[in-house]
C-alpha positions as semicolon CSV with decimal commas, in nm:
position;residue;x (nm);y (nm);z (nm)
1;L;10,146;12,691;10,350
2;I;10,343;12,565;10,049
3;P;10,676;12,535;10,237
4;V;10,509;12,349;10,525
5;T;10,355;12,101;10,282
6;A;10,690;12,055;10,108
7;C;10,860;11,987;10,443
8;I;10,595;11,729;10,535
9;F;10,643;11,553;10,198
10;V;11,021;11,545;10,245
11;T;10,995;11,416;10,600
12;F;10,756;11,140;10,494
13;G;10,975;11,050;10,198
14;M;11,297;11,036;10,398
15;I;11,140;10,803;10,655
16;Y;10,934;10,569;10,437
17;L;11,076;10,574;10,084
18;K;11,401;10,501;9,902
19;G;11,533;10,511;9,549
20;I;11,329;10,664;9,270
21;P;11,008;10,711;9,477
22;L;11,210;10,915;9,729
23;R;11,349;11,129;9,448
24;G;10,995;11,178;9,316
25;V;10,882;11,313;9,652
26;L;11,187;11,540;9,665
27;L;11,101;11,659;9,315
28;L;10,747;11,749;9,427
29;A;10,886;11,934;9,728
30;D;11,128;12,122;9,501
31;I;10,837;12,226;9,282
32;G;10,661;12,357;9,592
33;W;10,967;12,555;9,699
34;L;11,010;12,689;9,345
35;L;10,648;12,805;9,343
36;H;10,687;12,965;9,686
37;S;11,006;13,146;9,581
38;Y;10,828;13,276;9,271
39;I;10,530;13,401;9,473
40;V;10,743;13,587;9,729
41;V;10,982;13,709;9,456
42;S;11,294;13,555;9,607
43;I;11,549;13,539;9,329
44;S;11,808;13,343;9,526
45;G;11,542;13,100;9,653
46;F;11,413;13,057;9,298
47;I;11,762;12,982;9,169
48;Y;11,827;12,735;9,452
49;A;11,494;12,555;9,408
50;G;11,539;12,548;9,031
51;S;11,885;12,397;9,057
52;A;11,763;12,139;9,311
53;L;11,477;12,053;9,074
54;I;11,721;11,999;8,786
55;V;11,960;11,789;8,998
56;N;11,680;11,571;9,136
57;G;11,534;11,522;8,790
58;W;11,873;11,427;8,649
59;T;11,937;11,187;8,936
60;M;11,600;11,019;8,877
61;Y;11,685;10,983;8,509
62;V;12,025;10,829;8,583
63;M;11,878;10,595;8,846
64;R;11,605;10,481;8,606
65;K;11,852;10,436;8,325
66;G;12,075;10,219;8,545
67;Q;11,798;9,976;8,641
68;P;11,788;9,644;8,458
69;R;11,499;9,608;8,213
70;R;11,234;9,342;8,263
71;I;11,160;9,087;7,993
72;N;10,809;9,227;7,939
73;D;10,926;9,589;7,892
């Protein structure tokens, strides 16, 4: 059930979102895949999902850092 939910999130995100919100949805899906890999004891799946989680988190950080700041921030 977790992988199906993750796939639905990714499909929705790819169609309707862009930028940082898209990366946030991908991050949630990666968390789901990481949890699934942990439950079924898949070491390679856990490593893959963990690395995707780190890369998506880093990309979100870099994208946020590159945005211009507003006057009120």
